[in-house]
CSV table of C-alpha atoms and ligand atoms in Angstrom, one decimal:
chain,number,residue,atom,x,y,z
A,18,MET,CA,8.4,17.9,1.7
A,19,ASP,CA,9.2,18.6,5.4
A,20,VAL,CA,7.0,17.2,8.1
A,21,ALA,CA,5.7,20.5,9.4
A,22,ARG,CA,4.5,21.5,5.9
A,23,ALA,CA,2.9,18.1,5.3
A,24,ILE,CA,1.0,18.4,8.6
A,25,ARG,CA,-0.1,21.9,7.7
A,26,GLU,CA,-1.2,21.3,4.2
A,27,LYS,CA,-2.6,17.7,4.1
A,28,HIS,CA,-6.3,17.6,3.8
A,29,ALA,CA,-9.0,15.1,2.9
A,30,ILE,CA,-9.2,14.3,-0.8
A,31,ARG,CA,-12.4,12.5,-1.8
A,32,SER,CA,-12.3,12.6,-5.6
A,33,PHE,CA,-9.5,11.0,-7.5
A,34,LEU,CA,-8.0,10.8,-10.9
A,35,PRO,CA,-8.3,7.4,-12.6
A,36,ALA,CA,-4.6,6.9,-12.7
A,37,PRO,CA,-3.4,3.7,-10.8
A,38,ILE,CA,-0.8,4.0,-8.1
A,39,PRO,CA,2.3,2.0,-9.1
A,40,ASP,CA,3.1,-1.0,-7.0
A,41,PRO,CA,6.3,0.3,-5.4
A,42,VAL,CA,4.4,3.4,-4.3
A,43,VAL,CA,1.6,1.3,-2.8
A,44,GLN,CA,4.2,-0.6,-0.9
A,45,GLU,CA,5.8,2.6,0.4
A,46,ILE,CA,2.4,3.8,1.7
A,47,LEU,CA,1.8,0.4,3.4
A,48,ARG,CA,5.4,0.4,4.8
A,49,ALA,CA,4.7,3.8,6.5
A,50,GLY,CA,1.7,2.2,8.2
A,51,ARG,CA,3.9,-0.7,9.4
A,52,ARG,CA,6.3,1.8,10.9
A,53,ALA,CA,3.7,3.4,13.1
A,54,GLN,CA,4.0,3.5,16.9
A,55,SER,CA,1.6,1.4,19.0
A,56,ALA,CA,0.9,0.7,22.6
A,57,LYS,CA,3.5,-1.8,23.9
A,58,ASN,CA,4.6,-2.0,20.3
A,59,LEU,CA,1.8,-4.6,19.8
A,60,GLN,CA,1.1,-3.5,16.2
A,61,PRO,CA,-2.5,-4.6,16.5
A,62,TRP,CA,-3.3,-4.3,12.8
A,63,HIS,CA,-3.6,-5.9,9.4
A,64,PHE,CA,-3.8,-3.7,6.3
A,65,ILE,CA,-5.9,-5.1,3.5
A,66,ALA,CA,-4.9,-3.3,0.3
A,67,VAL,CA,-7.8,-3.3,-2.2
A,68,ARG,CA,-7.4,-2.2,-5.8
A,69,GLU,CA,-10.2,-4.2,-7.5
A,70,ARG,CA,-12.9,-1.7,-8.6
A,71,ALA,CA,-15.8,-4.1,-7.7
A,72,ALA,CA,-14.5,-4.5,-4.2
A,73,LEU,CA,-13.9,-0.8,-3.7
A,74,GLU,CA,-17.5,-0.1,-4.9
A,75,SER,CA,-18.9,-2.7,-2.5
A,76,LEU,CA,-16.9,-1.2,0.4
A,77,SER,CA,-18.1,2.3,-0.5
A,78,ARG,CA,-21.6,1.1,0.3
A,79,THR,CA,-20.7,-0.1,3.8
A,80,GLY,CA,-20.5,3.4,5.4
A,81,LYS,CA,-22.8,6.4,5.1
A,82,TRP,CA,-19.8,8.7,4.1
A,83,ALA,CA,-17.6,6.0,2.5
A,84,GLY,CA,-18.7,6.8,-1.1
A,85,HIS,CA,-15.2,8.1,-2.0
A,86,LEU,CA,-13.8,4.6,-1.8
A,87,ALA,CA,-15.6,3.8,-5.1
A,88,GLY,CA,-13.3,6.1,-7.1
A,89,ALA,CA,-10.1,5.5,-5.2
A,90,ALA,CA,-7.1,3.9,-6.9
A,91,LEU,CA,-6.3,2.1,-3.6
A,92,GLY,CA,-8.3,1.4,-0.5
A,93,VAL,CA,-6.6,0.2,2.7
A,94,VAL,CA,-8.9,-1.4,5.3
A,95,ILE,CA,-7.4,-1.5,8.7
A,96,ALA,CA,-8.3,-4.6,10.6
A,97,THR,CA,-7.7,-4.8,14.4
A,98,PRO,CA,-8.7,-6.9,17.4
A,99,ASP,CA,-12.0,-5.8,18.9
A,100,PRO,CA,-11.5,-2.1,19.7
A,101,ALA,CA,-14.1,-2.3,22.4
A,102,GLN,CA,-11.5,-4.5,24.4
A,103,LYS,CA,-8.9,-1.7,24.9
A,104,PHE,CA,-8.9,2.0,24.0
A,105,THR,CA,-5.4,1.7,22.7
A,106,ILE,CA,-6.5,-0.5,19.7
A,107,ALA,CA,-8.4,2.3,17.9
A,108,PHE,CA,-5.8,4.8,18.9
A,109,ASP,CA,-3.1,2.6,17.3
A,110,ALA,CA,-5.1,2.1,14.2
A,111,GLY,CA,-5.4,5.9,13.9
A,112,GLN,CA,-1.6,6.3,14.2
A,113,ALA,CA,-1.0,3.8,11.4
A,114,ALA,CA,-3.6,5.6,9.2
A,115,ALA,CA,-2.0,9.0,9.8
A,116,CYS,CA,1.5,7.6,8.9
A,117,MET,CA,0.1,6.1,5.6
A,118,GLN,CA,-1.7,9.3,4.8
A,119,LEU,CA,1.2,11.6,5.5
A,120,ALA,CA,3.6,9.3,3.5
A,121,ALA,CA,1.1,9.4,0.6
A,122,TRP,CA,0.7,13.1,0.7
A,123,GLU,CA,4.4,13.5,0.3
A,124,LEU,CA,4.2,11.3,-2.8
A,125,GLY,CA,1.5,13.5,-4.3
A,126,ILE,CA,-1.3,11.1,-3.4
A,127,GLY,CA,-4.4,12.3,-1.6
A,128,SER,CA,-6.4,10.3,0.9
A,129,CYS,CA,-9.5,10.3,3.0
A,130,LEU,CA,-10.7,8.1,5.9
A,131,ALA,CA,-14.0,6.2,5.6
A,132,SER,CA,-15.9,5.0,8.6
A,133,LEU,CA,-17.3,1.6,7.9
A,134,TYR,CA,-20.6,0.8,9.7
A,135,GLU,CA,-21.8,-2.3,7.9
A,136,THR,CA,-18.9,-4.3,9.5
A,137,GLY,CA,-20.5,-7.7,8.8
A,138,GLU,CA,-20.6,-6.8,5.1
A,139,VAL,CA,-17.0,-5.6,5.2
A,140,ARG,CA,-16.0,-8.9,6.7
A,141,ARG,CA,-17.8,-10.8,4.0
A,142,ILE,CA,-16.3,-8.7,1.1
A,143,LEU,CA,-12.7,-9.1,2.3
A,144,ALA,CA,-12.9,-12.5,4.0
A,145,ILE,CA,-11.8,-11.1,7.3
A,146,PRO,CA,-11.5,-13.8,10.1
A,147,PRO,CA,-14.0,-13.6,13.0
A,148,GLU,CA,-11.4,-12.3,15.6
A,149,TRP,CA,-10.5,-9.3,13.5
A,150,HIS,CA,-12.6,-6.2,13.1
A,151,ALA,CA,-12.6,-3.5,10.4
A,152,HIS,CA,-14.2,-0.1,11.1
A,153,ILE,CA,-11.9,2.1,9.1
A,154,ALA,CA,-10.7,2.3,5.5
A,155,ILE,CA,-8.6,4.9,3.7
A,156,SER,CA,-9.1,5.9,0.1
A,157,PHE,CA,-5.9,6.8,-1.8
A,158,GLY,CA,-5.4,8.3,-5.2
A,159,TYR,CA,-3.8,10.9,-7.4
A,160,PHE,CA,-5.9,14.1,-7.6
A,161,ASP,CA,-6.2,17.4,-9.4
A,162,PRO,CA,-5.4,20.1,-6.7
A,163,LYS,CA,-7.3,22.7,-8.7
A,164,LYS,CA,-10.5,20.7,-8.4
A,165,GLN,CA,-10.4,20.1,-4.7
A,166,PRO,CA,-12.4,22.0,-2.1
A,167,PRO,CA,-10.4,23.5,0.7
A,168,SER,CA,-9.6,21.6,3.8
A,169,GLY,CA,-12.4,20.3,6.0
A,170,VAL,CA,-15.6,20.0,4.0
A,171,LEU,CA,-17.9,18.8,6.7
A,172,ASN,CA,-16.3,20.9,9.5
A,173,PRO,CA,-14.2,23.6,7.9
A,174,GLY,CA,-11.0,24.8,9.5
A,175,ARG,CA,-9.7,24.0,12.9
A,176,LYS,CA,-10.7,25.2,16.4
A,177,LYS,CA,-8.8,28.1,17.7
A,178,PHE,CA,-5.6,27.4,19.5
A,179,ASP,CA,-6.7,29.0,22.8
A,180,GLU,CA,-10.0,27.1,22.7
A,181,ILE,CA,-8.3,23.7,23.0
A,182,VAL,CA,-4.9,24.3,24.6
A,183,HIS,CA,-4.6,24.5,28.4
A,184,TRP,CA,-1.4,25.3,30.3
A,185,GLU,CA,-0.7,23.4,33.5
A,186,THR,CA,-4.3,22.8,34.4
A,187,TRP,CA,-7.7,22.9,32.6
B,13,FMN,C1,-11.9,8.6,12.6
B,13,FMN,C2,-12.3,9.4,11.3
B,13,FMN,C3,-13.3,8.9,10.6
B,13,FMN,C4,-13.6,9.6,9.4
B,13,FMN,N1,-14.6,9.1,8.6
B,13,FMN,C5,-14.9,9.8,7.4
B,13,FMN,C6,-15.9,9.2,6.6
B,13,FMN,O1,-16.6,8.2,6.8
B,13,FMN,N2,-16.1,9.9,5.4
B,13,FMN,C7,-15.4,11.0,5.0
B,13,FMN,O2,-15.6,11.5,3.9
B,13,FMN,N3,-14.4,11.5,5.8
B,13,FMN,C8,-14.2,10.9,7.0
B,13,FMN,N4,-13.2,11.4,7.8
B,13,FMN,C9,-12.4,12.6,7.4
B,13,FMN,C10,-12.8,13.9,8.2
B,13,FMN,O3,-14.1,14.3,7.8
B,13,FMN,C11,-11.8,15.0,7.8
B,13,FMN,O4,-10.5,14.6,8.2
B,13,FMN,C12,-12.1,16.2,8.7
B,13,FMN,O5,-13.3,16.8,8.2
B,13,FMN,C13,-11.0,17.3,8.5
B,13,FMN,O6,-10.8,17.7,7.2
B,13,FMN,P1,-9.4,17.6,6.6
B,13,FMN,O7,-8.8,16.2,6.8
B,13,FMN,O8,-9.6,18.0,5.1
B,13,FMN,O9,-8.6,18.6,7.3
B,13,FMN,C14,-12.9,10.8,9.0
B,13,FMN,C15,-11.8,11.2,9.8
B,13,FMN,C16,-11.5,10.5,11.0
B,13,FMN,C17,-10.3,11.0,11.8
């Protein structure tokens, strides 16, 4: 799949088939995150790959809209230094997430981000050291394209080009 098509067609997948993702495919997704660009190439991330159902279910209860993690074949939690320290940290985590999601899409695997609000609980479930922070997870799994709602469930579509693009000045 070419990049332009993947960018155009990828959309959030929140319900997954029960099929597991083979190990080499999981590795390929994680490697795409590892390749992501980051400010000063600091790579301020650790990726915690979670496949155990009980842990995925527990994580799914740590965010108001994180329920889709419970049915994912794979959850990847992105841990970073405190994102309040520097704006680039959350930005970098987002780049790693996008790389993993696009790589997965090409492999026929859907994904969706999950904002994690109960961060103390996330830390406890995954034994994350105190200096690392986890606010975002990604659900991954195979899916039935016929059973998926169209892109953008909560906020359908995209803003119009002329509404958001400015030329030379605002
Ligand atoms: C930073 C961030 C946090 C998000 N958190 C959640 C979430 O907690 N639960 C969820 O279901 N989707 C979450 N999403 C997915 C967005 O709702 C989704 O990408 C958006 O509605 C556009 O839809 P599309 O990806 O299908 O085009 C998040 C996306 C981003 C970028």
